[in-house]
C-alpha positions as semicolon CSV with decimal commas, in nm:
position;residue;x (nm);y (nm);z (nm)
1;X;5,942;16,041;12,150
2;X;5,934;16,230;11,800
3;X;6,286;16,258;11,884
4;X;6,329;15,904;11,917
5;X;6,165;15,780;11,658
6;X;6,412;15,981;11,376
7;X;6,647;15,888;11,550
8;X;6,575;15,490;11,492
9;X;6,476;15,620;11,099
10;X;6,785;15,757;11,093
11;X;7,003;15,489;11,195
12;X;6,785;15,248;10,945
13;X;6,880;15,521;10,671
14;X;7,259;15,471;10,796
15;X;7,282;15,105;10,814
16;X;7,135;15,052;10,444
17;X;7,365;15,335;10,364
18;X;7,670;15,078;10,510
19;X;7,528;14,792;10,342
20;X;7,497;14,951;10,007
21;X;7,857;15,086;10,062
22;X;7,969;14,724;10,164
23;X;7,795;14,502;9,904
24;X;7,908;14,761;9,634
25;X;8,262;14,722;9,741
26;X;8,235;14,320;9,734
27;X;8,104;14,348;9,385
28;X;8,355;14,556;9,230
29;X;8,617;14,355;9,402
30;X;8,459;14,040;9,248
31;X;8,357;14,101;8,906
32;X;8,542;14,303;8,665
33;X;8,300;14,271;8,379
34;X;8,013;14,493;8,413
35;X;7,787;14,684;8,173
36;X;7,825;15,035;8,140
37;X;7,460;15,083;8,250
38;X;7,505;14,917;8,533
39;X;7,809;15,087;8,648
40;X;7,655;15,395;8,578
41;X;7,364;15,329;8,788
42;X;7,578;15,182;9,046
43;X;7,781;15,558;9,036
44;X;7,399;15,700;9,086
45;X;7,366;15,509;9,385
46;X;7,671;15,575;9,528
47;X;7,683;15,981;9,459
48;X;7,304;15,965;9,680
49;X;7,474;15,749;9,954
50;X;7,754;16,019;9,996
51;X;7,563;16,298;9,979
52;X;7,294;16,147;10,245
53;X;7,618;16,061;10,461
54;X;7,734;16,387;10,445
55;X;7,396;16,551;10,550
56;X;7,348;16,329;10,837
57;X;7,685;16,437;10,922
58;X;7,595;16,828;10,927
59;X;7,291;16,730;11,186
60;X;7,567;16,632;11,398
61;X;7,367;16,331;11,568
62;X;7,603;16,016;11,497
63;X;7,994;16,025;11,565
64;X;8,172;16,222;11,264
65;X;8,513;16,002;11,295
66;X;8,227;15,721;11,163
67;X;8,080;15,870;10,893
68;X;8,391;16,066;10,766
69;X;8,546;15,680;10,772
70;X;8,198;15,606;10,553
71;X;8,211;15,893;10,333
72;X;8,544;15,823;10,254
73;X;8,476;15,452;10,201
74;X;8,225;15,551;9,988
75;X;8,409;15,807;9,732
76;X;8,673;15,560;9,716
77;X;8,423;15,308;9,579
78;X;8,342;15,590;9,386
79;X;8,645;15,632;9,253
80;X;8,685;15,269;9,127
81;X;8,309;15,286;8,930
82;X;8,403;15,578;8,766
83;X;8,794;15,440;8,664
84;X;8,560;15,122;8,527
85;X;8,335;15,311;8,366
86;X;8,598;15,527;8,168
87;X;8,795;15,155;8,059
88;X;8,476;15,069;7,897
89;X;8,449;15,185;7,585
90;X;8,821;15,105;7,507
91;X;8,696;14,719;7,548
92;X;8,361;14,809;7,400
93;X;8,597;14,914;7,049
94;X;8,847;14,628;7,070
95;X;8,565;14,411;7,063
96;X;8,336;14,587;6,756
97;X;8,685;14,663;6,532
98;X;8,694;14,319;6,448
99;X;8,481;14,123;6,197
100;X;8,262;13,880;6,265
101;X;8,420;13,506;6,164
102;X;8,114;13,454;5,921
103;X;8,151;13,738;5,684
104;X;8,513;13,710;5,641
105;X;8,405;13,337;5,450
106;X;8,338;13,368;5,104
107;X;7,979;13,271;5,000
108;X;7,895;12,894;4,887
109;X;7,823;12,768;4,536
110;X;7,496;12,708;4,581
111;X;7,449;13,091;4,762
112;X;7,613;13,222;4,461
113;X;7,383;13,001;4,218
114;X;7,058;13,178;4,400
115;X;7,212;13,511;4,407
116;X;7,277;13,461;4,002
117;X;6,915;13,322;3,953
118;X;6,749;13,644;4,109
119;X;6,942;13,857;3,903
120;X;6,721;13,719;3,600
121;X;6,900;13,622;3,240
122;X;6,889;13,933;3,115
123;X;7,136;14,085;3,328
124;X;7,561;14,043;3,343
125;X;7,731;13,802;3,635
126;X;7,896;13,987;3,890
127;X;8,256;14,038;3,859
128;X;8,474;13,775;4,098
């Protein structure tokens, strides 16, 4: 009886892992704009899933071919996630390097008068 229960638990575990792997694959194929934290979280989950599958394979309960295919799928998704993580900082830096358009504009006359008023009457004007 206990073995039957453990098998069904194992089946549930495997189904969850398969479902996770499939959903992550779909996510990666559909969305290419991930935040770095999301990618690192996905990487951690996939590593855990891969380890779980390898542990299940060691117990030799299930068909080895099925597990091998799942592990291969898992590692291919992991590779995609890791390449996406590697490419991330470069896209971030491109956005950061460009100055904000508001900062490149010259301040309005009203704004400079305000600044001059704050400086007080005894100080010299700021060179322009």
